[in-house]
Tab-separated table of C-alpha atoms and ligand atoms in Angstrom:
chain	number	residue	atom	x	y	z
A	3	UNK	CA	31.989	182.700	98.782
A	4	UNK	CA	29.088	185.645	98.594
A	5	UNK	CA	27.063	185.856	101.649
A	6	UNK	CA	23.639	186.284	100.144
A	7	UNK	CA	20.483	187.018	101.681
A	8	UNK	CA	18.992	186.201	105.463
A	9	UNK	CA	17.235	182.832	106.060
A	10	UNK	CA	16.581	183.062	109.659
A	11	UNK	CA	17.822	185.146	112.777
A	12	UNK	CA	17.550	182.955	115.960
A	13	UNK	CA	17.607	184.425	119.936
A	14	UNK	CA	21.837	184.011	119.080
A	15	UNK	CA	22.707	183.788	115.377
A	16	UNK	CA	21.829	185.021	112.196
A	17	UNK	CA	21.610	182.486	109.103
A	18	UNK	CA	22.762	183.429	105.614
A	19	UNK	CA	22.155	182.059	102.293
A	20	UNK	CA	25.552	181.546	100.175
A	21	UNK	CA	25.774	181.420	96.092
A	22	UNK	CA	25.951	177.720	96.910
A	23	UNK	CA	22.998	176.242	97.760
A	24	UNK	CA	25.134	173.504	100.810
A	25	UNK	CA	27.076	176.197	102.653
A	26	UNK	CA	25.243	178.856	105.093
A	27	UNK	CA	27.234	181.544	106.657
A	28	UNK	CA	25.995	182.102	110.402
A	29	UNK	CA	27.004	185.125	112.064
A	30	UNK	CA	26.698	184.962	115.814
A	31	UNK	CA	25.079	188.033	117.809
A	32	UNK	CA	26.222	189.291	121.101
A	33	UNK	CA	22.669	189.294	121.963
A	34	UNK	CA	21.759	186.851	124.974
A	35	UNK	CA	18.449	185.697	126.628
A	36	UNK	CA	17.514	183.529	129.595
A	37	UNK	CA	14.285	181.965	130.599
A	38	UNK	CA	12.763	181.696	127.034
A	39	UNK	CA	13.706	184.762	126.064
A	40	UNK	CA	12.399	186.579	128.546
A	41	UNK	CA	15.481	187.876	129.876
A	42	UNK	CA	17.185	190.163	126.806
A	43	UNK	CA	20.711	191.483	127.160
A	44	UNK	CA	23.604	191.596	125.510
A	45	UNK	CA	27.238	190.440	126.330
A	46	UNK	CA	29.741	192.293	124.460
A	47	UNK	CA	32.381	190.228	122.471
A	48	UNK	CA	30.190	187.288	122.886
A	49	UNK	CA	29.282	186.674	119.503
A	50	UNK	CA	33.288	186.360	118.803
A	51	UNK	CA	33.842	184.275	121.693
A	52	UNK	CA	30.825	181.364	120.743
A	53	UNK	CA	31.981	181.620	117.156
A	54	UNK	CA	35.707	181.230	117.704
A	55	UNK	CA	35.127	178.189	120.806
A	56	UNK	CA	32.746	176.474	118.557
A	57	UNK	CA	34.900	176.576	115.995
A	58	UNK	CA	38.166	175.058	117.578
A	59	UNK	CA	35.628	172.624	119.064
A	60	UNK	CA	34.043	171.128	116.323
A	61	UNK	CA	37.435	170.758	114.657
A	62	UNK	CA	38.586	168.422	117.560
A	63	UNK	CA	35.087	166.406	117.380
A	64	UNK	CA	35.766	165.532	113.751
A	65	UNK	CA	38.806	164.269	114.507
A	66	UNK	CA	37.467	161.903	117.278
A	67	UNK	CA	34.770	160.801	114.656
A	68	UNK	CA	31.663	163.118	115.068
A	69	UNK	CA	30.950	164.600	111.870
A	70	UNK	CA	29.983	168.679	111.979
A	71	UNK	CA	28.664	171.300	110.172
A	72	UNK	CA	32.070	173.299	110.514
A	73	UNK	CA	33.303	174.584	106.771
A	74	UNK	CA	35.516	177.096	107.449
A	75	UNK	CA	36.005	180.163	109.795
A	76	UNK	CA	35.314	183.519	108.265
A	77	UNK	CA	35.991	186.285	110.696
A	78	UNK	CA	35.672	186.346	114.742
A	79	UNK	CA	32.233	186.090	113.931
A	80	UNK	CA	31.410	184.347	110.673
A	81	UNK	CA	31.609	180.992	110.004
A	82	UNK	CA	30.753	178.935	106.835
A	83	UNK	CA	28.499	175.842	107.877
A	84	UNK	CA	26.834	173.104	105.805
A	85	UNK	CA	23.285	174.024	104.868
A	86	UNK	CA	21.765	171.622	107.472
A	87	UNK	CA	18.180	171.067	108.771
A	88	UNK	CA	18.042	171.168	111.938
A	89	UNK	CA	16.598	168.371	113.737
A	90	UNK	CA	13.877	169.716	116.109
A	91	UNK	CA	15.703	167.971	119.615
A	92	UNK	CA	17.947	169.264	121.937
A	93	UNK	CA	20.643	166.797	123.157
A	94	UNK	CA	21.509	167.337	126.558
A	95	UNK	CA	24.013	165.969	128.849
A	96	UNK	CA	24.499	166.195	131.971
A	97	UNK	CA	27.914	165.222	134.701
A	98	UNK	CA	27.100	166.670	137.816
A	99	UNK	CA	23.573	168.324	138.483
A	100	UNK	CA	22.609	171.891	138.021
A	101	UNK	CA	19.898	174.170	136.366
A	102	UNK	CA	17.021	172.475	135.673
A	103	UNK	CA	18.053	169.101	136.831
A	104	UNK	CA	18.574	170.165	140.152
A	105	UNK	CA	14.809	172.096	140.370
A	106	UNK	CA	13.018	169.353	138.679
A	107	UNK	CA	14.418	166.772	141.885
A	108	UNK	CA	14.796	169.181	144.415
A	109	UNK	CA	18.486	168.752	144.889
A	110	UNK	CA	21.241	170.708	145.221
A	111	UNK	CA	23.663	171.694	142.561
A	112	UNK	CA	27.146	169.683	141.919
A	113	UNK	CA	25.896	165.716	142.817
A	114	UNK	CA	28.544	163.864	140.910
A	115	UNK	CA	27.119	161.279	138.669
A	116	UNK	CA	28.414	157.969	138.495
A	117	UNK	CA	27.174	157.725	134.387
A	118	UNK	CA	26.099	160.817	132.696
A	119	UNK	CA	22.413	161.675	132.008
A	120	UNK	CA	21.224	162.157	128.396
A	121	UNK	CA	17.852	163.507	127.636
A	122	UNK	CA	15.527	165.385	124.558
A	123	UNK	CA	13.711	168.601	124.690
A	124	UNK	CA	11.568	169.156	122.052
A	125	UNK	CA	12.531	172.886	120.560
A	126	UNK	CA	10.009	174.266	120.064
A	127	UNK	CA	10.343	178.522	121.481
A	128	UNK	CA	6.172	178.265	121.679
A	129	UNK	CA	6.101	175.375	124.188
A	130	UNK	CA	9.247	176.584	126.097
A	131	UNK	CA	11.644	173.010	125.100
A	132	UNK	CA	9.653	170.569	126.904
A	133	UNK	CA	11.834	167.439	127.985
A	134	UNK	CA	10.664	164.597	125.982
A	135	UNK	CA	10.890	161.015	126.549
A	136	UNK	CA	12.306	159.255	123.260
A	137	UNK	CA	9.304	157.662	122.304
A	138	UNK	CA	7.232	160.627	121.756
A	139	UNK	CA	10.178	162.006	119.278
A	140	UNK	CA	9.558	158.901	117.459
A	141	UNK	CA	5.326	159.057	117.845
A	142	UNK	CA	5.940	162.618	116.387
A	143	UNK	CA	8.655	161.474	113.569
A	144	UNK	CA	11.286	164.297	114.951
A	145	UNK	CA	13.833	161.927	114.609
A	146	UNK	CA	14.160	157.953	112.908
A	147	UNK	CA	15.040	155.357	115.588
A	148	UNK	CA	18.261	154.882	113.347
A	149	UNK	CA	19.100	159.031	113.962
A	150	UNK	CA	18.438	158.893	117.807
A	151	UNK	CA	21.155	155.945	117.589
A	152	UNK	CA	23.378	157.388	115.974
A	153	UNK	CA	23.174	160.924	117.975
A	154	UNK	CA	23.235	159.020	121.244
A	155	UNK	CA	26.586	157.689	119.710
A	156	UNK	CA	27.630	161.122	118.632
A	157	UNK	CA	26.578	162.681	122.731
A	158	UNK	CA	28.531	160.479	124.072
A	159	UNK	CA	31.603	161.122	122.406
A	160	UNK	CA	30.773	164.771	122.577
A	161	UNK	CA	30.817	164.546	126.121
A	162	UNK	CA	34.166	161.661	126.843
A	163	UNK	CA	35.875	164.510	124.508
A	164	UNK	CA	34.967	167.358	126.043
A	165	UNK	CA	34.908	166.611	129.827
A	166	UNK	CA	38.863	165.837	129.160
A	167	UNK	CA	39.676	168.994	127.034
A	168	UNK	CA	37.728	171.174	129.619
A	169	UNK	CA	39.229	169.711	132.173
A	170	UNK	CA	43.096	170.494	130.944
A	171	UNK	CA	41.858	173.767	130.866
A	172	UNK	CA	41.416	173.979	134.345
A	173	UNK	CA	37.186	174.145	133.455
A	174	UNK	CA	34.964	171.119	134.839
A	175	UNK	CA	32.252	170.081	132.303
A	176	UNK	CA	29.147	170.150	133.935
A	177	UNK	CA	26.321	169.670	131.482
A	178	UNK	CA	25.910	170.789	127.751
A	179	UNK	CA	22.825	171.132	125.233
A	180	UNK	CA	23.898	170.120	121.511
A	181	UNK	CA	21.946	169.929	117.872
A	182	UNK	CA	22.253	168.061	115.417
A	183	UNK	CA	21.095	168.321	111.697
A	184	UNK	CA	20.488	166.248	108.557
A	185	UNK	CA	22.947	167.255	105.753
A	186	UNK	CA	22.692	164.840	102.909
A	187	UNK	CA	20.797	162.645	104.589
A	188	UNK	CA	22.786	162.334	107.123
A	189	UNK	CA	22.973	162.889	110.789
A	190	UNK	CA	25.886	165.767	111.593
A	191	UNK	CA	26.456	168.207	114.917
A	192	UNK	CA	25.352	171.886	113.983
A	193	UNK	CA	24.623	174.493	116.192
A	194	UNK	CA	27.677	175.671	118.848
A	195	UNK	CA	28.946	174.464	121.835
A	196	UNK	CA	29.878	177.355	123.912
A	197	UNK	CA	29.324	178.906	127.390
A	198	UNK	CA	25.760	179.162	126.001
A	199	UNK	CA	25.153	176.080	125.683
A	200	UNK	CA	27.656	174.449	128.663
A	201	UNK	CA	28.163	174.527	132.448
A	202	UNK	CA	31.647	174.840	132.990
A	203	UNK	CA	32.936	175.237	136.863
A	204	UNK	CA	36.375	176.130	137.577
A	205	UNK	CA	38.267	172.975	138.602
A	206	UNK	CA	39.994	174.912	142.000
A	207	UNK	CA	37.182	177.739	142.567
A	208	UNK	CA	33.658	175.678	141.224
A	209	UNK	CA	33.594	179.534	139.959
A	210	UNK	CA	30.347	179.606	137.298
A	211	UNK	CA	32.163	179.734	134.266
A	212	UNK	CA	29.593	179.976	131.418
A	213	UNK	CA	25.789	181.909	130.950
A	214	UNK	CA	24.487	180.997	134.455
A	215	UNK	CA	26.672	184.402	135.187
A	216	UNK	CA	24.460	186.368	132.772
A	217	UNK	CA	20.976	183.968	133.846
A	218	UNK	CA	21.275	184.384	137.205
A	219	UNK	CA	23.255	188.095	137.716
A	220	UNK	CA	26.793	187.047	138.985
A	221	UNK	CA	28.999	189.621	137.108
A	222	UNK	CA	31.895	189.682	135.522
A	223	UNK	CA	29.676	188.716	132.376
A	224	UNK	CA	32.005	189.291	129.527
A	225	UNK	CA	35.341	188.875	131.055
A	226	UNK	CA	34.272	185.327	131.766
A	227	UNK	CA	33.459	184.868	128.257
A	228	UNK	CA	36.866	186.177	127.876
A	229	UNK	CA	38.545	183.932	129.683
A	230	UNK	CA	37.163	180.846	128.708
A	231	UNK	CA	38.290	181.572	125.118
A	232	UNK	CA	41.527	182.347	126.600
A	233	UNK	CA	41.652	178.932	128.324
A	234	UNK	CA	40.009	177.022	125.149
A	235	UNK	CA	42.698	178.423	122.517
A	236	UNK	CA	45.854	177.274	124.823
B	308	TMP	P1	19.157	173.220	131.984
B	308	TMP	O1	19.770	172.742	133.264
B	308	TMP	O2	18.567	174.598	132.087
B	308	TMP	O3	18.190	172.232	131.412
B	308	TMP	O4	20.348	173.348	130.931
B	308	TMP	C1	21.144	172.255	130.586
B	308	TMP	C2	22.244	172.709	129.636
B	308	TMP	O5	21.708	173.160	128.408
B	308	TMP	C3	23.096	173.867	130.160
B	308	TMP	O6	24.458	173.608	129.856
B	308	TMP	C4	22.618	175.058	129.409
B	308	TMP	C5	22.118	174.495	128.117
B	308	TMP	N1	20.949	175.183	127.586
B	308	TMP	C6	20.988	175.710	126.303
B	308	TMP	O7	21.997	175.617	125.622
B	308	TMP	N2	19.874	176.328	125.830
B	308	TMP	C7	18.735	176.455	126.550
B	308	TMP	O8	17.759	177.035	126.070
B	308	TMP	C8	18.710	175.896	127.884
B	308	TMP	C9	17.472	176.006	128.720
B	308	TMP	C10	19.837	175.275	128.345
């Protein structure tokens, strides 16, 4: 496998071409941002913890039926990753309220919900991911009503999956952002899934477990990071 030259470098990744024209490498940064980038910092060892996470996460998706971009892990921060595009929605899904959620209604953080939420934002860095109601992905052709079926499918066991592995690991799974991309027509999950892109609250403490530590100044930054790899590779 030759890692050839750079397609893209997102706000957390960098893509690479490979000599084969399905399989990107994606090397993950320790860079982070908040608020649409306009918080920069950086969170040593992060790249190695999203890559690593992701990794052992997608693996357990594909065996509970969600097809993923995951090839095969390079180093602590390389992965080869079907060459997908990107569809241009964020999934998210929500448990218990927090972050936005909780502004948008003006209430307070950790309601338990009887069902889980699932919404869009349209990604888009320029327009700052507006949520999106589902028919305006469909009046803008983001996604066929046959894909937003079958990633509603996908979310759903993304998040029945998840909110019982996190939870073994003593880590409550409050809300998560996934992607999904189109790789050979079909829909797959792409992207990560890692304390970037989840809420995770310690089951005894409710301890912020995830970025809101680096979003909203808590400390203890990178040995959180840390230690939810720790937890995630028992
Ligand atoms: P929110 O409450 O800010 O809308 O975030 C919901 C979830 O999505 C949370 O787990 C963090 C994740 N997320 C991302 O992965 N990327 C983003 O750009 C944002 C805003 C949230």
């Amino acid at each position: 496998m030759e890692k050839l030259e750079q397609l893209y470098e997102g706000k957390a990744k960098k893509v690479f071409k490979t000599n084969d024209p399905k399989l990107f490498i994606v090397d993950y940064k320790d860079d982070a941002t908040a608020f649409n980038g306009e918080k920069k910092g950086q969170i040593a060892g992060k790249g190695a913890v999203n890559n690593v996470m992701s990794n052992i996460i997608f693996q357990l998706l594909e065996q509970k039926g969600v097809p993923t971009h995951f090839v095969e892990q390079l180093s602590q921060r390389e992965t080869v990753v079907k060459a997908v595009k990107i569809l241009p929605l964020e999934v998210i899904m929500r448990n218990v309220s927090a972050g936005s959620f909780a502004k948008r209604y003006g209430v307070e953080e950790g309601i338990v919900f009887d069902q889980p939420t699932f919404e869009f934002s349209y990604k888009n860095d320029d327009l700052g991911d507006p949520l999106m109601c589902e028919s305006h992905a469909l009046a803008l052709k983001l996604a066929t009503a046959e894909q937003i079926e079958t990633i509603k499918k996908y979310a759903s066991i993304v998040n029945e999956t998840l909110k019982e592995f996190f939870l073994d690991k003593g880590l409550k799974l409050i809300d998560f952002k996934i992607e999904f991309g189109l790789f050979d027509g079909e829909v797959i999950l792409a992207d990560e899934i890692s304390p970037d892109t989840c809420r995770l609250w310690d089951v005894k403490t409710n301890e912020k477990m995830d970025k809101d530590r680096f979003r909203r100044d808590l400390g203890n930054v990178e040995e959180t990071y840390q230690e939810v790899l720790k937890r995630v590779q028992k």
